[in-house]
Coordinates of N, CA and C and ligand atoms in Angstrom, one line a residue:
X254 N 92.2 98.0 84.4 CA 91.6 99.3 84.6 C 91.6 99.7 86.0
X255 N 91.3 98.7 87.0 CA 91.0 99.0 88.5 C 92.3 99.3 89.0
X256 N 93.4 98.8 88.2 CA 94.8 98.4 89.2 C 95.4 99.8 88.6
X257 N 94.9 100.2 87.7 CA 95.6 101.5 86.6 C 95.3 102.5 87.8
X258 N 93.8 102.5 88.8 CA 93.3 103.5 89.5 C 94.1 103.2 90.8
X259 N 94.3 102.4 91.2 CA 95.0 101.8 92.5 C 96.4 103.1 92.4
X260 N 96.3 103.6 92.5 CA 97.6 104.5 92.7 C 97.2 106.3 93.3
X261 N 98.3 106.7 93.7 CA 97.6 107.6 94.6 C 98.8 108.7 94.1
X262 N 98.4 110.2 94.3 CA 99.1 110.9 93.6 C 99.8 112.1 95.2
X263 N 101.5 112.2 94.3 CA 102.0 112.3 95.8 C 103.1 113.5 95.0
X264 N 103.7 114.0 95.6 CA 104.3 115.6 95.1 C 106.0 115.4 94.9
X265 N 106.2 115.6 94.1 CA 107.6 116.0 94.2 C 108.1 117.1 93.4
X266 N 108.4 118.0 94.1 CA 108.9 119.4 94.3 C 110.0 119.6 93.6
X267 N 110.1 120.4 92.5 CA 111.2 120.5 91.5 C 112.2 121.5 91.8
X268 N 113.1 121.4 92.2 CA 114.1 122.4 92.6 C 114.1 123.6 92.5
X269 N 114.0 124.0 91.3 CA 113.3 125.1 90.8 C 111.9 125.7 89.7
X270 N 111.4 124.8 89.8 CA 110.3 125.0 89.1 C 109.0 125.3 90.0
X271 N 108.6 126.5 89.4 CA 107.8 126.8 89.6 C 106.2 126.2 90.7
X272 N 105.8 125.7 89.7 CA 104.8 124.4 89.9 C 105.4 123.1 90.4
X273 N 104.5 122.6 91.5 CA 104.8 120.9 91.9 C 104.6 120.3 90.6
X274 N 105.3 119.1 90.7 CA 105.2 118.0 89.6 C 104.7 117.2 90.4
X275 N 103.6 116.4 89.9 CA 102.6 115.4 90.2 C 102.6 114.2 89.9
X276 N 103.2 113.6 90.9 CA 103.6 111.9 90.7 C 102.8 111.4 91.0
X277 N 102.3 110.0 90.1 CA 101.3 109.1 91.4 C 102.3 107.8 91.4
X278 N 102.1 107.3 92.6 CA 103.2 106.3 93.1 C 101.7 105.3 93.8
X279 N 101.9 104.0 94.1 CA 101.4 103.1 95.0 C 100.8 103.8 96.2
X280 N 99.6 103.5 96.5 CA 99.5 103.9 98.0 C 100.3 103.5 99.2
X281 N 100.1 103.8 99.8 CA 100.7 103.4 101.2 C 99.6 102.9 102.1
X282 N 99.8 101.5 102.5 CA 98.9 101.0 103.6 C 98.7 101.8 104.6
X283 N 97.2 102.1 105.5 CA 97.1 102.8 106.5 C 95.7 101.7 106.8
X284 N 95.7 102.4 108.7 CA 94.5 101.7 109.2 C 93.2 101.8 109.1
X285 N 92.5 101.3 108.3 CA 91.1 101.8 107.8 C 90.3 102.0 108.7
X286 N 91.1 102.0 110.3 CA 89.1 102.7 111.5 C 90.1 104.2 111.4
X287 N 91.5 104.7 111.3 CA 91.7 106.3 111.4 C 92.2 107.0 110.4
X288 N 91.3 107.6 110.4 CA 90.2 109.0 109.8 C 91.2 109.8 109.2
X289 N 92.2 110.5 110.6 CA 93.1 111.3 110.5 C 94.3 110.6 109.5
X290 N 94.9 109.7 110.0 CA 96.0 109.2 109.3 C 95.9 108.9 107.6
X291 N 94.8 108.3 107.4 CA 94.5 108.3 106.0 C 94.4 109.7 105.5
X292 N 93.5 110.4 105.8 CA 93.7 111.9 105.6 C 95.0 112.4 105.2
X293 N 96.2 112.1 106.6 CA 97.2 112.9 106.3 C 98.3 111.8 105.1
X294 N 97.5 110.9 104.8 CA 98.5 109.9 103.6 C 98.2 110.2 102.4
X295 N 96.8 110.3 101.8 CA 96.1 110.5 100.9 C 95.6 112.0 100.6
X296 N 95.4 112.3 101.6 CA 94.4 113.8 100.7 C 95.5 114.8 101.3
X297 N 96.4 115.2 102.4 CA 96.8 116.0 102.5 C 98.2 117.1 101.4
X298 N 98.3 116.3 100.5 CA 99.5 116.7 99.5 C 98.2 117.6 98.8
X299 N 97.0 117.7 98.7 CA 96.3 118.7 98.0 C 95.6 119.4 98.8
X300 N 94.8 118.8 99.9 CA 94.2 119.7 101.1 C 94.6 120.2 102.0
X301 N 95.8 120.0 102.2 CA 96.8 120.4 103.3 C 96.7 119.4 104.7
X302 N 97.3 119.2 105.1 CA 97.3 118.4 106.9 C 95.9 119.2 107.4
X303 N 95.9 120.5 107.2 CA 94.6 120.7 108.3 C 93.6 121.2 107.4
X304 N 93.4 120.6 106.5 CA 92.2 120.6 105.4 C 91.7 121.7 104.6
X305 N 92.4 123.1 105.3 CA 92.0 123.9 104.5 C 92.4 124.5 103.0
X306 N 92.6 123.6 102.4 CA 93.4 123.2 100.9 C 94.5 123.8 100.3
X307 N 95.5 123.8 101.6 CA 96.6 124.8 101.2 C 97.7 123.9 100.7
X308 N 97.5 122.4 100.2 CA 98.5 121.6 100.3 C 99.3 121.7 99.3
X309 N 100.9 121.7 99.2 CA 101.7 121.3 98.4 C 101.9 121.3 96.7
X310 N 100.3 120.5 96.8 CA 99.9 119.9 95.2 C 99.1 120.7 94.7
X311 N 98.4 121.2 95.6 CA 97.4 122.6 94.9 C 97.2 123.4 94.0
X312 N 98.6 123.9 93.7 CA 99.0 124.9 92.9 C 98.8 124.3 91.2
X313 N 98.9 123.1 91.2 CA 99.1 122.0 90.3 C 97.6 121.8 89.7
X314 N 96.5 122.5 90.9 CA 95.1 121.5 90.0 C 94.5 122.7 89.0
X315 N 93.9 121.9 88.3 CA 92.9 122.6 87.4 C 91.8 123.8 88.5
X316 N 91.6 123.6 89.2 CA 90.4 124.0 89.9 C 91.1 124.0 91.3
X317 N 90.3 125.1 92.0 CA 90.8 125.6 93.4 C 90.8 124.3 94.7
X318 N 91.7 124.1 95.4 CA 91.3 122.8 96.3 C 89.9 123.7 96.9
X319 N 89.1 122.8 97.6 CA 88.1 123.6 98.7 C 88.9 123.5 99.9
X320 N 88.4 124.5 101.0 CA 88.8 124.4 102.3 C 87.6 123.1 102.6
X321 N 87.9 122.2 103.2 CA 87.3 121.0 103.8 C 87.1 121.2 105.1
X322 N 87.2 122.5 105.7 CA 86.4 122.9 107.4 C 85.3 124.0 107.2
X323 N 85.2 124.0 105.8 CA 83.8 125.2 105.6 C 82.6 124.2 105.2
X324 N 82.4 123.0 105.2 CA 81.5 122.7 104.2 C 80.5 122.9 104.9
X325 N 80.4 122.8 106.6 CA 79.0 122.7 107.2 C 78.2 124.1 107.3
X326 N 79.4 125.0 107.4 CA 78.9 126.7 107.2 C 78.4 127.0 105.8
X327 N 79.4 126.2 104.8 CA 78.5 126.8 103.5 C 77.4 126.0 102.9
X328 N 77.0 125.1 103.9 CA 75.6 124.3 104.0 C 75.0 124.7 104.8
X329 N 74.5 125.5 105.3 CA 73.5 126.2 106.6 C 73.5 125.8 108.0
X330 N 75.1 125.0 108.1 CA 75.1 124.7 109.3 C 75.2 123.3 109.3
X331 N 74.7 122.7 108.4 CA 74.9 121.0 108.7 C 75.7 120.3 107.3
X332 N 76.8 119.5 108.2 CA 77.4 118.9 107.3 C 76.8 117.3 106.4
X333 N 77.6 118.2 105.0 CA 76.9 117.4 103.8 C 77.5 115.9 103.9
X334 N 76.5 115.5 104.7 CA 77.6 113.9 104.7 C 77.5 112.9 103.7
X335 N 76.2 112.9 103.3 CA 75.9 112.0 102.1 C 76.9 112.5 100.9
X336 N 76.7 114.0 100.5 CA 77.7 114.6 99.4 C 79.6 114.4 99.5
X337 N 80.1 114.4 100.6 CA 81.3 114.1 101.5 C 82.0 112.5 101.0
X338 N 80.6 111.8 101.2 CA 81.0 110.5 101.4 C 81.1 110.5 99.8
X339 N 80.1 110.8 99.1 CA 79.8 110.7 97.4 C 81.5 111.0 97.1
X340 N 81.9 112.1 96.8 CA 83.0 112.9 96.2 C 84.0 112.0 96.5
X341 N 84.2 111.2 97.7 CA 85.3 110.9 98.2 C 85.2 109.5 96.8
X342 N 84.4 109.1 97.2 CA 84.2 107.7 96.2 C 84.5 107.9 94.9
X343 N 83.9 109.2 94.6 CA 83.9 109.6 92.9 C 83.1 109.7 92.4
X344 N 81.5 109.5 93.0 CA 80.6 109.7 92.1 C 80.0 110.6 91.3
X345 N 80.8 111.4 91.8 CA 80.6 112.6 90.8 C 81.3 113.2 89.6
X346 N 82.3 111.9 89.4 CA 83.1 111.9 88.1 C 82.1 111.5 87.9
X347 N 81.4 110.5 88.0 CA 80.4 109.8 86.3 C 79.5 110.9 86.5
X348 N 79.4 111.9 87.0 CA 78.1 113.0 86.8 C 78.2 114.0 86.2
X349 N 79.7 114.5 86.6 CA 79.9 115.7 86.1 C 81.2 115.7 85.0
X350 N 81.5 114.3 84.7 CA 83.1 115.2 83.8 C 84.0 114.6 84.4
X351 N 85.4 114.9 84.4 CA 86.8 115.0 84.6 C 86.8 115.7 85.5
X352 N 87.2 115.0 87.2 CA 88.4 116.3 88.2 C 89.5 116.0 88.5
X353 N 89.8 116.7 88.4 CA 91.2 116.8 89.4 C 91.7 116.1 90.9
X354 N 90.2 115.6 91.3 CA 90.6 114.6 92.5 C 90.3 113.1 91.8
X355 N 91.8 112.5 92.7 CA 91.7 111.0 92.5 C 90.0 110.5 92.8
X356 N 89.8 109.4 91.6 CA 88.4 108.7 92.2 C 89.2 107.6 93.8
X357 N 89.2 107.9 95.0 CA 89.2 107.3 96.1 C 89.0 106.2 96.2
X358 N 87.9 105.6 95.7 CA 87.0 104.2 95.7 C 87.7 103.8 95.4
X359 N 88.3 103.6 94.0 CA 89.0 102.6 93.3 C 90.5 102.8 94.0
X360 N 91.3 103.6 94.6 CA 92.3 104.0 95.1 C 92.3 103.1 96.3
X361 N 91.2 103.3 96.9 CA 91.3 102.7 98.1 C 91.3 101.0 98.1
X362 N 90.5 100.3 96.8 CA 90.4 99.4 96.8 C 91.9 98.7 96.7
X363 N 92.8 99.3 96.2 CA 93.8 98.8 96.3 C 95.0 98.4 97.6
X364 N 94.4 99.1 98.7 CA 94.9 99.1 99.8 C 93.9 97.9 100.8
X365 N 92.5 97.7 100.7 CA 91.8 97.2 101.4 C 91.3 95.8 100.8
X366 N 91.1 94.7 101.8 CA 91.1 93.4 101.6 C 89.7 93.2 100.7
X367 N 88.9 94.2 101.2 CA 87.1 93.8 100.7 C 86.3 95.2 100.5
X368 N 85.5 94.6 100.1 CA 84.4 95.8 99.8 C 84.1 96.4 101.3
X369 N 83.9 95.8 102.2 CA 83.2 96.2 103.6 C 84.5 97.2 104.3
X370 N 85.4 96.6 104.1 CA 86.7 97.7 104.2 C 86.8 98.9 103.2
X371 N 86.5 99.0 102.6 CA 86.6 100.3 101.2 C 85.6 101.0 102.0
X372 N 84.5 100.5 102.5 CA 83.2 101.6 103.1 C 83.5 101.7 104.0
X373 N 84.5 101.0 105.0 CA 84.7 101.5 106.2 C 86.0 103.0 106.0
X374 N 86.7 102.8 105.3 CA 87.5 103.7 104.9 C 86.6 105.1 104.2
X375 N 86.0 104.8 103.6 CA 85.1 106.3 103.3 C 84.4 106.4 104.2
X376 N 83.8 105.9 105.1 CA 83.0 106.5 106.1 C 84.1 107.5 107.1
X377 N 85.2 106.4 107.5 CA 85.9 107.5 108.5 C 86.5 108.3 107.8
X378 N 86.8 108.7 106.6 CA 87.5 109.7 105.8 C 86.4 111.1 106.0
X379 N 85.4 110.1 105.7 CA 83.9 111.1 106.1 C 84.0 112.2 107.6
X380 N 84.0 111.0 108.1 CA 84.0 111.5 110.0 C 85.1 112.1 110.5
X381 N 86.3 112.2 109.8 CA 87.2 112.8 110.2 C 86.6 114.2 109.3
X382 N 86.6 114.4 108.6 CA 86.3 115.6 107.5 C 85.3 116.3 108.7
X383 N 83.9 115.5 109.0 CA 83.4 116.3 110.2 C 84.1 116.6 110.6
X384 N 84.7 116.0 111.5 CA 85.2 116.5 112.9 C 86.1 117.5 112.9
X385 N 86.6 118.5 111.4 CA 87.3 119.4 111.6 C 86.4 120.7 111.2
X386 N 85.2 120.1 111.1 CA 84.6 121.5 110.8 C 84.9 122.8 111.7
X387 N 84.7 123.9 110.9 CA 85.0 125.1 112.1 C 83.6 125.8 112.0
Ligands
HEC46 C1 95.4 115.5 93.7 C2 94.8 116.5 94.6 C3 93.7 116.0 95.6 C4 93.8 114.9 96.5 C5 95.0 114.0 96.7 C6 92.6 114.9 97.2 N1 91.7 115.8 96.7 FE1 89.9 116.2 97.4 N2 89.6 117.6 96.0 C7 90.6 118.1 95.1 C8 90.1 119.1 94.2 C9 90.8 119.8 93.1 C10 88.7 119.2 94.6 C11 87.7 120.2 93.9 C12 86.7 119.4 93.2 C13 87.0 118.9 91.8 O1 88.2 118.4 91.5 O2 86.2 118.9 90.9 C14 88.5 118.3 95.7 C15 87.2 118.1 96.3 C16 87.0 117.3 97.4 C17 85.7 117.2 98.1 C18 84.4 117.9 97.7 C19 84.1 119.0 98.7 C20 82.7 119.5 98.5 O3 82.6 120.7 98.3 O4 81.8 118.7 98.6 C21 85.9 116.3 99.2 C22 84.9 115.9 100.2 C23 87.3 115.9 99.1 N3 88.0 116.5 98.0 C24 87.9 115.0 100.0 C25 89.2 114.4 99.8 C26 89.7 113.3 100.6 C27 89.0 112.7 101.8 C28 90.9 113.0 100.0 C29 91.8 111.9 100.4 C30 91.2 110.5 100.5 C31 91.2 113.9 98.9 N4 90.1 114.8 98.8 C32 92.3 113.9 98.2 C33 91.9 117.6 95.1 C34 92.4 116.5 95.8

């Protein structure tokens, strides 16, 4: 079941069709202290490189990507870090239903040696997501 999640979903663009087709392939190792690079390996095929969810695979989801540089404006100014860190993991699949974003946690566990690495990896996925707020 964990290893079924271990996979990460990556784009391949149909010559002429309309819509992306939605592959998921193996992740790709990256360095769990940067933020950015995981970002642009994993989330950017739906949120775009510069987070504002213009990416590639977008067109493809059930539901609109979010822009990921509004979240602290459409929180009154302060970013939702606890909620950030949640979504990334997944907890809000067991809360709400079925989405359209990979659960991360289990994704990421397939790339990372230990548990203390998987939360080092959501945390900087977290702090980079800050750091582009506008
Ligand atoms: C396959 C497309 C896809 C990929 C890849 C993806 N996301 Fe998402 N993401 C979505 C969609 C669609 C939503 C909207 C929520 C939903 O699905 O219910 C979302 C929602 C979110 C949210 C919630 C925003 C809020 O309002 O709280 C965060 C945070 C987020 N994504 C971060 C990431 C990060 C970090 C990565 C990479 C590790 C990533 N996403 C990869 C599609 C994707």
């Amino acid at each position: 079941m964990m290893r079924a999640f271990a996979l990460m979903i990556v784009l391949a663009l149909l010559a002429l069709a309309q819509k992306p087709e939605i592959k998921q392939v193996a992740p790709k190792p990256t360095n769990p202290a940067a933020g950015a690079e995981m970002f642009r390996e994993y989330c950017a095929a739906c949120h775009g490189v510069d987070g504002k969810g213009g990416g590639p695979a977008a067109p493809a989801m059930k539901k609109p990507v979010p822009d990921l540089t509004l979240l602290s404006k459409n929180n009154g100014g302060k970013f939702p870090e606890t909620r950030v860190y949640n979504s990334i993991q997944g907890d809000m699949v067991a809360s709400h239903g079925s989405k359209d974003m990979p659960i991360w946690g289990n994704v990421l566990r397939g790339v990372s040696r230990d548990e203390a690495t998987v939360k080092m990896r959501l945390t900087n996925l977290t702090n980079y997501i800050k750091s582009i707020q506008r």
